[in-house]
Amino acid sequence: MAKLQTISAPIAAATGDDATRKALVVAAFRLFAMEGVGAVSLRRITASAGAANQSAIHYHFSNRLGLVRAVLDHVNEMLGPLQTEAIAELDAVARERGPSVDEIVRIGLSPYVHLHQTSDEGERALRFLSRLTWESGADAQKLMLEKVRPYFLRLLPFLERALPHKSAEALDFQLYMAAANVIHGLADITLLGQEPMSSVDRLYKERPLDMLRYFYDYIAAGLAGPCTSASKPAKARAGKRNRT
C-alpha cells in the first residue's frame, strides 16, 4: 500500500549521554518491531546503537522494561501531534453538532492509520505496539495500556453522546476492541496482499482508500450496533466513570 508522506518522531540534536540514550531507543524500537521484544538481546541493541559501553542500557534504563517504556514514549511522540489534531477536529464538530459514530471512528482512529501509512517508522510503531500485547508478558502489557489508553479515553465522551442507549460497560469493551483491531490490523495488513482467492488482495494493492472506508464502516457498525446487556446506558452512568 502506497505511503502518503514521511513523518517521524522529532529527535533534537543531542550530544554525550543524551545522544547515546536516543540511539539506544531508536535501535531498540527498530529491532523490537522487526523481531520481537523478547527475541533481541540487550547486547545486540547496544551494538546496533553504536554504544561503546555494554552497560549503557542498564545505565540509561535500568533494565529491559525501562527500555520498553522509553520506546513507547518514542512511539507516543510520533502519535501525539496526530492525536491532538484528531481531538481538535472532533471538538470542532461537537461545537456545531454531535459527531456521528462514523465521524468519531474515522477521525478518532486516523492517527494510527496516518502514522502507519506515512513511513516505514510508522509501520514499525504499529508492529511494536501489536507485539507488546501478546508476546512480552504482563508488565509490558501494562506499560502499553498505560501509554495507549489515555487517547482512547478521550474518545469515549464523544461516543457516549452519540450512543446514549449503550451501556458504559459495553462501550468500554467495544472501544477496547476497536483499538485492538486498528493496532493489530495495521501491524499485519500485508497479509491482505497474500489473499489471491478473493478480491481482497486487489483491494489492498489497488484501492487502499476504499479498503480504509470498509474498515471504518466495520468498526462503526460494531460500536453502533445493539447490545443484549441490561446494564444502564452510558449517559446515565457518565458521572460515575473514573477516567484517570
Coordinates of N, CA and C in Angstrom, one line a residue:
M1 N 0.8 -1.2 0.0 CA 0.0 0.0 0.0 C 0.9 1.2 0.0
A2 N 0.6 2.2 -0.8 CA 1.5 3.4 -1.0 C 1.5 4.2 0.2
K3 N 2.7 4.8 0.5 CA 2.8 5.7 1.6 C 2.3 7.1 1.2
L4 N 1.9 7.9 2.2 CA 1.3 9.2 1.9 C 2.4 10.3 1.9
Q5 N 3.1 10.3 3.0 CA 4.2 11.3 3.2 C 5.1 10.8 4.3
T6 N 6.2 11.4 4.5 CA 7.1 11.0 5.5 C 6.8 11.7 6.9
I7 N 6.8 10.9 7.9 CA 6.6 11.5 9.3 C 7.5 10.7 10.2
S8 N 8.1 11.3 11.2 CA 8.9 10.6 12.2 C 8.9 11.4 13.5
A9 N 9.2 10.7 14.5 CA 9.3 11.4 15.8 C 10.4 12.4 15.8
P10 N 10.1 13.6 16.4 CA 11.1 14.7 16.4 C 12.3 14.2 17.3
I11 N 13.5 14.3 16.8 CA 14.7 14.0 17.6 C 15.6 15.1 17.5
A12 N 15.7 15.8 18.6 CA 16.5 17.0 18.7 C 18.0 16.6 18.6
A13 N 18.8 17.5 18.2 CA 20.3 17.3 18.2 C 20.7 17.1 19.7
A14 N 21.6 16.1 19.8 CA 22.0 15.7 21.2 C 23.4 15.3 21.2
T15 N 24.1 15.4 22.3 CA 25.5 15.0 22.4 C 25.6 14.2 23.7
G16 N 26.7 13.5 23.8 CA 27.1 12.8 25.0 C 26.0 11.7 25.4
D17 N 25.7 11.7 26.7 CA 24.8 10.7 27.3 C 23.4 10.8 26.6
D18 N 23.0 12.0 26.3 CA 21.6 12.1 25.7 C 21.6 11.5 24.3
A19 N 22.7 11.7 23.5 CA 22.8 11.1 22.2 C 22.8 9.6 22.3
T20 N 23.5 9.1 23.2 CA 23.6 7.6 23.4 C 22.2 7.1 23.8
R21 N 21.5 7.8 24.7 CA 20.2 7.3 25.0 C 19.2 7.3 23.9
K22 N 19.3 8.3 23.0 CA 18.4 8.4 21.9 C 18.7 7.3 20.9
A23 N 20.0 7.0 20.7 CA 20.4 6.0 19.8 C 20.0 4.6 20.3
L24 N 20.0 4.4 21.5 CA 19.6 3.1 22.1 C 18.1 2.9 21.9
V25 N 17.3 4.0 22.1 CA 15.9 3.9 21.9 C 15.5 3.6 20.5
V26 N 16.2 4.3 19.6 CA 15.9 4.1 18.1 C 16.3 2.6 17.7
A27 N 17.4 2.2 18.2 CA 17.8 0.8 17.8 C 16.9 -0.2 18.4
A28 N 16.5 0.0 19.7 CA 15.6 -1.0 20.3 C 14.2 -0.9 19.6
F29 N 13.7 0.2 19.3 CA 12.5 0.4 18.6 C 12.5 -0.4 17.3
R30 N 13.5 -0.3 16.5 CA 13.5 -1.0 15.2 C 13.7 -2.5 15.4
L31 N 14.5 -2.9 16.3 CA 14.7 -4.3 16.5 C 13.5 -5.0 17.1
F32 N 12.9 -4.3 18.1 CA 11.7 -4.9 18.8 C 10.6 -5.1 17.8
A33 N 10.4 -4.0 16.9 CA 9.3 -4.1 15.9 C 9.6 -5.2 14.9
M34 N 10.8 -5.4 14.5 CA 11.1 -6.4 13.5 C 11.1 -7.8 14.0
E35 N 11.6 -8.0 15.2 CA 11.9 -9.4 15.7 C 11.2 -9.7 17.0
G36 N 10.8 -8.8 17.8 CA 10.1 -9.1 19.0 C 10.8 -8.6 20.2
V37 N 10.1 -8.2 21.2 CA 10.7 -7.6 22.4 C 11.6 -8.5 23.2
G38 N 11.2 -9.8 23.2 CA 11.9 -10.8 24.0 C 13.0 -11.5 23.1
A39 N 13.0 -11.3 21.8 CA 13.8 -12.0 20.9 C 15.2 -11.3 20.7
V40 N 15.3 -10.1 21.1 CA 16.5 -9.3 20.8 C 17.3 -9.1 22.1
S41 N 18.6 -9.5 22.1 CA 19.4 -9.3 23.3 C 19.7 -7.8 23.6
L42 N 19.9 -7.5 24.8 CA 20.3 -6.1 25.1 C 21.7 -5.8 24.5
R43 N 22.6 -6.8 24.5 CA 23.9 -6.6 23.9 C 23.8 -6.3 22.4
R44 N 22.8 -6.9 21.7 CA 22.7 -6.6 20.3 C 22.1 -5.2 20.1
I45 N 21.2 -4.8 20.9 CA 20.7 -3.4 20.9 C 21.8 -2.4 21.1
T46 N 22.7 -2.7 22.1 CA 23.8 -1.8 22.3 C 24.7 -1.7 21.1
A47 N 25.0 -2.8 20.5 CA 25.9 -2.8 19.4 C 25.2 -2.1 18.2
S48 N 23.9 -2.3 18.0 CA 23.2 -1.7 16.9 C 23.2 -0.1 17.0
A49 N 23.2 0.3 18.3 CA 23.1 1.8 18.6 C 24.5 2.4 18.5
G50 N 25.5 1.5 18.4 CA 26.9 2.1 18.3 C 27.4 2.5 19.6
A51 N 26.9 2.0 20.7 CA 27.3 2.4 22.1 C 28.6 1.6 22.4
A52 N 29.6 2.2 22.9 CA 30.8 1.6 23.2 C 30.7 0.8 24.5
N53 N 29.9 1.3 25.5 CA 29.8 0.7 26.8 C 28.7 -0.3 26.8
Q54 N 29.0 -1.6 27.1 CA 28.0 -2.6 27.1 C 26.9 -2.5 28.2
S55 N 27.2 -1.6 29.2 CA 26.3 -1.4 30.3 C 25.4 -0.2 30.0
A56 N 25.4 0.3 28.8 CA 24.7 1.6 28.5 C 23.2 1.5 28.8
I57 N 22.6 0.3 28.4 CA 21.2 0.2 28.6 C 20.9 0.2 30.1
H58 N 21.6 -0.5 30.9 CA 21.4 -0.5 32.4 C 21.6 0.9 33.0
Y59 N 22.6 1.6 32.4 CA 22.8 3.0 32.9 C 21.7 3.9 32.6
H60 N 21.1 3.8 31.4 CA 20.1 4.8 31.0 C 18.7 4.3 31.4
F61 N 18.4 3.0 31.4 CA 17.0 2.5 31.5 C 16.8 1.5 32.6
S62 N 17.9 1.1 33.3 CA 17.9 0.1 34.4 C 17.8 -1.3 33.9
N63 N 16.8 -1.6 33.0 CA 16.5 -2.9 32.6 C 15.7 -2.9 31.3
R64 N 15.4 -4.1 30.8 CA 14.7 -4.2 29.5 C 13.3 -3.5 29.6
L65 N 12.6 -3.6 30.7 CA 11.3 -3.0 30.8 C 11.4 -1.5 30.8
G66 N 12.5 -0.9 31.4 CA 12.7 0.5 31.3 C 13.0 0.9 29.9
L67 N 13.6 0.1 29.1 CA 13.9 0.4 27.7 C 12.6 0.3 26.9
V68 N 11.7 -0.6 27.2 CA 10.4 -0.7 26.6 C 9.6 0.5 26.8
R69 N 9.6 1.0 28.1 CA 8.9 2.3 28.4 C 9.4 3.4 27.5
A70 N 10.7 3.5 27.4 CA 11.3 4.6 26.6 C 10.9 4.5 25.1
V71 N 10.8 3.2 24.6 CA 10.4 3.0 23.2 C 8.9 3.4 23.0
L72 N 8.1 3.1 24.0 CA 6.7 3.5 24.0 C 6.6 5.0 24.0
D73 N 7.4 5.7 24.8 CA 7.4 7.2 24.7 C 7.8 7.7 23.3
H74 N 8.8 7.0 22.7 CA 9.2 7.4 21.3 C 8.0 7.2 20.4
V75 N 7.2 6.2 20.5 CA 6.1 6.0 19.6 C 5.0 7.0 19.9
N76 N 4.8 7.4 21.2 CA 3.8 8.4 21.5 C 4.3 9.8 21.0
E77 N 5.5 10.0 20.9 CA 6.0 11.3 20.3 C 5.6 11.4 18.8
M78 N 5.5 10.2 18.1 CA 5.0 10.2 16.8 C 3.5 10.4 16.7
L79 N 2.8 9.7 17.6 CA 1.4 9.8 17.6 C 0.8 11.1 18.2
G80 N 1.5 11.7 19.1 CA 0.9 12.8 19.9 C 0.4 13.9 19.0
P81 N 1.1 14.5 18.1 CA 0.6 15.6 17.3 C -0.7 15.2 16.5
L82 N -0.7 13.9 16.0 CA -1.8 13.4 15.2 C -3.0 13.3 16.1
Q83 N -2.8 12.8 17.3 CA -3.9 12.7 18.2 C -4.5 14.0 18.7
T84 N -3.6 15.0 18.9 CA -4.1 16.3 19.3 C -4.9 16.9 18.1
E85 N -4.5 16.7 16.9 CA -5.2 17.2 15.8 C -6.6 16.5 15.6
A86 N -6.6 15.2 15.9 CA -7.9 14.5 15.8 C -8.9 14.9 16.9
I87 N -8.5 15.1 18.1 CA -9.4 15.6 19.2 C -9.9 17.0 18.9
A88 N -9.0 17.8 18.3 CA -9.4 19.2 18.0 C -10.4 19.2 16.9
E89 N -10.3 18.3 15.9 CA -11.3 18.1 14.9 C -12.6 17.7 15.4
L90 N -12.6 16.7 16.3 CA -13.9 16.2 16.9 C -14.5 17.3 17.8
D91 N -13.7 18.1 18.5 CA -14.2 19.2 19.3 C -14.9 20.2 18.4
A92 N -14.3 20.5 17.3 CA -14.8 21.5 16.3 C -16.2 21.0 15.8
V93 N -16.3 19.7 15.5 CA -17.6 19.2 15.0 C -18.6 19.2 16.1
A94 N -18.2 18.9 17.4 CA -19.1 18.9 18.5 C -19.6 20.2 18.8
R95 N -18.9 21.3 18.5 CA -19.4 22.6 18.8 C -20.5 23.0 17.9
E96 N -20.6 22.4 16.7 CA -21.7 22.6 15.8 C -22.8 21.7 16.0
R97 N -22.5 20.4 16.2 CA -23.5 19.3 16.4 C -22.7 18.1 16.9
G98 N -23.4 17.2 17.4 CA -22.7 16.0 17.9 C -22.2 15.2 16.7
P99 N -20.9 14.8 16.8 CA -20.4 14.0 15.7 C -21.0 12.6 15.7
S100 N -21.2 12.1 14.5 CA -21.8 10.7 14.3 C -20.8 9.7 14.7
V101 N -21.2 8.5 14.9 CA -20.3 7.4 15.2 C -19.3 7.2 14.1
D102 N -19.8 7.3 12.9 CA -18.9 7.2 11.7 C -17.8 8.2 11.8
E103 N -18.1 9.5 12.1 CA -17.1 10.5 12.2 C -16.1 10.3 13.3
I104 N -16.7 9.8 14.5 CA -15.8 9.6 15.6 C -14.8 8.5 15.3
V105 N -15.2 7.4 14.6 CA -14.4 6.3 14.2 C -13.3 6.8 13.2
R106 N -13.8 7.5 12.2 CA -12.9 7.9 11.1 C -11.8 8.9 11.6
I107 N -12.3 9.9 12.4 CA -11.3 10.9 12.9 C -10.5 10.3 14.1
G108 N -11.2 9.6 15.0 CA -10.5 9.1 16.2 C -9.4 8.1 15.9
L109 N -9.6 7.2 14.9 CA -8.6 6.2 14.5 C -7.6 6.7 13.5
S110 N -7.8 7.9 13.0 CA -6.9 8.4 11.9 C -5.5 8.5 12.4
P111 N -5.2 8.9 13.6 CA -3.7 9.0 14.0 C -3.0 7.7 13.7
Y112 N -3.6 6.6 14.1 CA -2.9 5.3 13.9 C -2.8 4.9 12.4
V113 N -3.9 5.2 11.7 CA -3.9 4.9 10.3 C -2.9 5.8 9.5
H114 N -2.9 7.1 9.9 CA -2.0 8.0 9.2 C -0.5 7.7 9.5
L115 N -0.2 7.4 10.8 CA 1.1 7.1 11.1 C 1.6 5.9 10.4
H116 N 0.8 4.8 10.3 CA 1.2 3.6 9.6 C 1.4 3.9 8.1
Q117 N 0.6 4.7 7.5 CA 0.7 4.9 6.0 C 1.8 5.9 5.6
T118 N 2.4 6.6 6.5 CA 3.3 7.7 6.1 C 4.7 7.4 6.1
S119 N 5.1 6.3 6.7 CA 6.6 6.0 6.7 C 6.8 4.6 7.2
D120 N 8.0 4.1 7.0 CA 8.4 2.8 7.5 C 8.5 2.8 9.0
E121 N 8.8 4.0 9.6 CA 8.9 4.1 11.0 C 7.5 4.0 11.6
G122 N 6.5 4.5 10.9 CA 5.1 4.3 11.3 C 4.6 2.9 11.3
E123 N 5.0 2.1 10.3 CA 4.7 0.7 10.2 C 5.4 0.0 11.4
R124 N 6.6 0.3 11.7 CA 7.3 -0.3 12.9 C 6.6 0.1 14.2
A125 N 6.1 1.3 14.3 CA 5.4 1.7 15.5 C 4.2 0.8 15.8
L126 N 3.4 0.5 14.8 CA 2.2 -0.3 14.9 C 2.6 -1.7 15.2
R127 N 3.6 -2.2 14.5 CA 4.1 -3.6 14.8 C 4.6 -3.8 16.2
F128 N 5.3 -2.7 16.7 CA 5.8 -2.8 18.1 C 4.7 -2.8 19.1
L129 N 3.7 -2.0 18.9 CA 2.5 -2.0 19.8 C 1.8 -3.3 19.7
S130 N 1.6 -3.8 18.6 CA 1.0 -5.1 18.4 C 1.7 -6.2 19.2
R131 N 3.0 -6.3 19.0 CA 3.8 -7.3 19.7 C 3.7 -7.2 21.2
L132 N 3.6 -6.0 21.7 CA 3.6 -5.8 23.2 C 2.3 -6.4 23.8
T133 N 1.3 -6.6 23.0 CA 0.0 -7.1 23.5 C 0.0 -8.6 23.7
W134 N 0.9 -9.3 23.1 CA 0.8 -10.8 23.2 C 2.1 -11.5 23.4
E135 N 3.3 -10.9 23.3 CA 4.5 -11.6 23.4 C 5.4 -11.2 24.5
S136 N 5.1 -10.2 25.2 CA 6.0 -9.5 26.1 C 5.7 -9.6 27.6
G137 N 4.7 -10.4 28.0 CA 4.4 -10.5 29.4 C 3.5 -9.4 30.0
A138 N 3.1 -9.7 31.2 CA 2.1 -8.8 31.8 C 2.6 -7.4 32.1
D139 N 3.9 -7.3 32.5 CA 4.5 -6.0 32.8 C 4.5 -5.1 31.6
A140 N 4.9 -5.6 30.4 CA 5.0 -4.9 29.2 C 3.6 -4.5 28.7
Q141 N 2.6 -5.4 28.9 CA 1.2 -5.2 28.5 C 0.7 -4.0 29.3
K142 N 1.0 -4.0 30.6 CA 0.5 -2.9 31.5 C 1.1 -1.5 31.0
L143 N 2.4 -1.6 30.7 CA 3.0 -0.4 30.2 C 2.4 0.1 28.9
M144 N 2.1 -0.8 28.0 CA 1.4 -0.5 26.7 C 0.1 0.2 27.0
L145 N -0.7 -0.4 27.8 CA -2.0 0.2 28.1 C -1.9 1.5 28.8
E146 N -0.9 1.7 29.7 CA -0.7 3.0 30.3 C -0.4 4.1 29.3
K147 N 0.3 3.7 28.2 CA 0.6 4.7 27.2 C -0.4 4.9 26.2
V148 N -1.2 3.9 25.9 CA -2.2 3.9 24.8 C -3.6 4.3 25.2
R149 N -3.9 3.9 26.4 CA -5.3 4.1 26.9 C -5.7 5.6 27.0
P150 N -4.9 6.5 27.5 CA -5.4 7.9 27.6 C -6.0 8.5 26.4
Y151 N -5.5 8.2 25.2 CA -6.1 8.8 24.0 C -7.4 8.2 23.8
F152 N -7.6 6.9 23.9 CA -8.9 6.3 23.6 C -9.9 6.7 24.6
L153 N -9.5 7.0 25.9 CA -10.4 7.5 26.9 C -11.0 8.9 26.5
R154 N -10.2 9.6 25.7 CA -10.7 11.0 25.2 C -11.7 10.8 24.2
L155 N -11.8 9.7 23.5 CA -12.8 9.4 22.5 C -14.2 9.0 23.1
L156 N -14.1 8.5 24.4 CA -15.3 8.0 25.0 C -16.4 9.0 25.2
P157 N -16.2 10.2 25.6 CA -17.3 11.2 25.8 C -18.0 11.5 24.5
F158 N -17.3 11.5 23.3 CA -18.0 11.6 22.1 C -18.9 10.5 21.8
L159 N -18.4 9.3 22.0 CA -19.2 8.1 21.8 C -20.4 8.0 22.7
E160 N -20.2 8.4 24.0 CA -21.3 8.4 25.0 C -22.5 9.3 24.5
R161 N -22.1 10.4 23.9 CA -23.1 11.4 23.5 C -23.8 10.8 22.2
A162 N -23.0 10.1 21.4 CA -23.6 9.6 20.1 C -24.4 8.3 20.3
L163 N -24.1 7.6 21.5 CA -24.7 6.3 21.7 C -25.3 6.3 23.1
P164 N -26.3 7.1 23.5 CA -26.8 7.2 24.8 C -27.5 5.9 25.3
H165 N -27.9 5.1 24.3 CA -28.6 3.8 24.6 C -27.6 2.7 25.1
K166 N -26.4 2.9 24.8 CA -25.4 1.8 25.1 C -24.8 1.9 26.5
S167 N -24.7 0.7 27.1 CA -24.2 0.7 28.5 C -22.7 1.1 28.5
A168 N -22.3 1.7 29.6 CA -20.9 2.1 29.8 C -20.0 0.9 29.6
E169 N -20.4 -0.2 30.2 CA -19.6 -1.5 30.2 C -19.4 -1.9 28.7
A170 N -20.5 -1.9 27.9 CA -20.4 -2.4 26.5 C -19.6 -1.4 25.7
L171 N -19.7 -0.1 26.0 CA -19.0 0.9 25.2 C -17.5 0.8 25.5
D172 N -17.1 0.6 26.8 CA -15.7 0.5 27.2 C -15.1 -0.7 26.4
F173 N -15.8 -1.9 26.5 CA -15.3 -3.1 25.9 C -15.2 -2.9 24.4
Q174 N -16.2 -2.4 23.7 CA -16.2 -2.3 22.3 C -15.1 -1.3 21.8
L175 N -14.9 -0.2 22.5 CA -13.9 0.7 22.2 C -12.5 0.1 22.3
Y176 N -12.3 -0.7 23.4 CA -11.1 -1.5 23.6 C -10.9 -2.4 22.4
M177 N -11.9 -3.1 21.9 CA -11.8 -4.0 20.8 C -11.5 -3.2 19.5
A178 N -12.1 -2.0 19.4 CA -11.8 -1.2 18.2 C -10.3 -0.8 18.2
A179 N -9.7 -0.4 19.4 CA -8.3 -0.1 19.5 C -7.5 -1.3 19.1
A180 N -7.8 -2.5 19.6 CA -7.1 -3.7 19.2 C -7.2 -4.0 17.7
N181 N -8.3 -3.8 17.2 CA -8.5 -4.0 15.7 C -7.6 -3.1 14.9
V182 N -7.5 -1.9 15.3 CA -6.7 -0.9 14.4 C -5.2 -1.2 14.6
I183 N -4.8 -1.6 15.8 CA -3.4 -1.8 16.1 C -2.9 -3.1 15.4
H184 N -3.7 -4.2 15.7 CA -3.3 -5.5 15.1 C -3.6 -5.5 13.6
G185 N -4.7 -4.9 13.2 CA -5.0 -4.9 11.8 C -3.9 -4.2 10.9
L186 N -3.4 -3.1 11.4 CA -2.4 -2.4 10.7 C -1.1 -3.1 10.7
A187 N -0.8 -3.7 11.9 CA 0.5 -4.4 12.1 C 0.6 -5.5 11.1
D188 N -0.5 -6.2 10.8 CA -0.5 -7.4 9.9 C -1.1 -7.1 8.6
I189 N -1.2 -5.9 8.1 CA -2.0 -5.6 7.0 C -1.5 -6.2 5.7
T190 N -0.2 -6.4 5.6 CA 0.4 -7.0 4.4 C -0.2 -8.4 4.1
L191 N -0.8 -9.0 5.1 CA -1.4 -10.3 4.9 C -2.5 -10.2 3.8
L192 N -3.2 -9.0 3.8 CA -4.3 -8.9 2.8 C -3.8 -9.0 1.4
G193 N -2.5 -8.7 1.1 CA -1.9 -8.8 -0.2 C -1.6 -10.2 -0.6
Q194 N -1.8 -11.2 0.3 CA -1.5 -12.6 0.0 C -2.7 -13.4 -0.1
E195 N -3.9 -12.7 -0.3 CA -5.2 -13.4 -0.4 C -5.7 -13.4 -1.9
P196 N -5.1 -14.4 -2.7 CA -5.4 -14.4 -4.1 C -6.8 -15.0 -4.5
M197 N -7.5 -15.6 -3.5 CA -8.7 -16.3 -3.8 C -9.9 -15.4 -3.8
S198 N -9.7 -14.2 -3.4 CA -10.9 -13.2 -3.4 C -10.4 -11.9 -3.9
S199 N -11.2 -10.9 -3.8 CA -10.8 -9.6 -4.3 C -10.0 -8.8 -3.2
V200 N -9.7 -9.4 -2.1 CA -9.0 -8.7 -1.0 C -7.6 -8.2 -1.4
D201 N -6.9 -9.1 -2.1 CA -5.5 -8.7 -2.5 C -5.6 -7.5 -3.4
R202 N -6.5 -7.5 -4.4 CA -6.6 -6.3 -5.3 C -7.0 -5.1 -4.6
L203 N -7.9 -5.2 -3.7 CA -8.4 -4.1 -2.9 C -7.2 -3.5 -2.1
Y204 N -6.4 -4.3 -1.5 CA -5.2 -3.9 -0.7 C -4.2 -3.2 -1.6
K205 N -4.0 -3.7 -2.8 CA -2.9 -3.2 -3.7 C -3.4 -2.0 -4.5
E206 N -4.6 -2.0 -4.9 CA -5.1 -1.0 -5.9 C -6.0 0.0 -5.4
R207 N -6.8 -0.3 -4.3 CA -7.8 0.7 -3.8 C -7.7 0.8 -2.3
P208 N -6.6 1.3 -1.8 CA -6.4 1.4 -0.3 C -7.4 2.3 0.3
L209 N -7.9 3.4 -0.3 CA -8.8 4.3 0.3 C -10.2 3.6 0.5
D210 N -10.6 2.8 -0.5 CA -11.8 2.0 -0.4 C -11.7 1.0 0.8
M211 N -10.5 0.3 0.8 CA -10.3 -0.6 1.9 C -10.4 0.1 3.3
L212 N -9.8 1.3 3.4 CA -9.9 2.0 4.6 C -11.3 2.4 5.0
R213 N -12.1 2.8 4.0 CA -13.5 3.1 4.3 C -14.3 1.8 4.8
Y214 N -14.0 0.7 4.2 CA -14.6 -0.5 4.6 C -14.3 -0.8 6.1
F215 N -13.0 -0.6 6.4 CA -12.6 -0.9 7.8 C -13.3 0.1 8.8
Y216 N -13.4 1.4 8.4 CA -14.1 2.3 9.3 C -15.5 1.9 9.5
D217 N -16.2 1.5 8.4 CA -17.6 1.0 8.4 C -17.7 -0.2 9.4
Y218 N -16.8 -1.1 9.3 CA -16.8 -2.3 10.2 C -16.7 -1.9 11.6
I219 N -15.8 -1.0 12.0 CA -15.7 -0.6 13.4 C -16.9 0.2 13.9
A220 N -17.4 1.1 13.0 CA -18.5 2.0 13.4 C -19.8 1.1 13.6
A221 N -20.0 0.1 12.7 CA -21.1 -0.7 12.8 C -21.1 -1.5 14.1
G222 N -19.9 -2.0 14.5 CA -19.8 -2.7 15.8 C -20.1 -1.8 17.0
L223 N -19.7 -0.6 17.0 CA -19.9 0.3 18.1 C -21.4 0.7 18.1
A224 N -22.0 0.9 17.0 CA -23.4 1.5 16.9 C -24.4 0.4 17.1
G225 N -24.0 -0.9 16.9 CA -25.0 -2.0 17.0 C -25.6 -2.2 18.3
P226 N -26.8 -2.8 18.4 CA -27.5 -3.0 19.7 C -26.7 -4.0 20.5
C227 N -26.9 -3.9 21.8 CA -26.4 -4.9 22.8 C -27.5 -5.6 23.5
T228 N -27.3 -6.8 24.0 CA -28.3 -7.5 24.7 C -28.2 -7.3 26.2
S229 N -27.1 -6.7 26.7 CA -26.9 -6.5 28.1 C -28.0 -5.6 28.7
A230 N -28.3 -5.8 30.0 CA -29.3 -5.0 30.6 C -28.7 -3.9 31.5
S231 N -27.4 -3.6 31.3 CA -26.7 -2.6 32.0 C -27.2 -1.2 31.7
K232 N -27.0 -0.3 32.6 CA -27.5 1.1 32.4 C -26.8 1.7 31.3
P233 N -27.5 2.6 30.5 CA -26.9 3.3 29.4 C -25.7 4.2 29.9
A234 N -24.8 4.4 28.9 CA -23.6 5.2 29.2 C -24.0 6.6 29.8
K235 N -25.1 7.2 29.2 CA -25.5 8.6 29.6 C -25.8 8.6 31.0
A236 N -26.5 7.6 31.5 CA -27.0 7.6 32.9 C -25.8 7.4 33.9
R237 N -24.7 6.8 33.4 CA -23.6 6.5 34.3 C -22.4 7.4 34.1
A238 N -22.5 8.3 33.2 CA -21.3 9.1 32.8 C -20.7 9.8 34.0
G239 N -21.5 10.3 34.9 CA -21.0 11.0 36.1 C -20.2 10.1 37.1
K240 N -20.4 8.8 37.0 CA -19.7 7.9 37.9 C -18.5 7.3 37.3
R241 N -18.1 7.6 36.1 CA -17.0 6.9 35.4 C -15.7 7.5 36.0
N242 N -14.7 6.7 36.1 CA -13.4 7.1 36.5 C -12.5 7.1 35.3
R243 N -12.1 8.2 34.8 CA -11.3 8.3 33.6 C -9.8 8.6 33.8
T244 N -9.3 8.4 35.0 CA -7.9 8.7 35.3 C -7.1 7.4 35.2

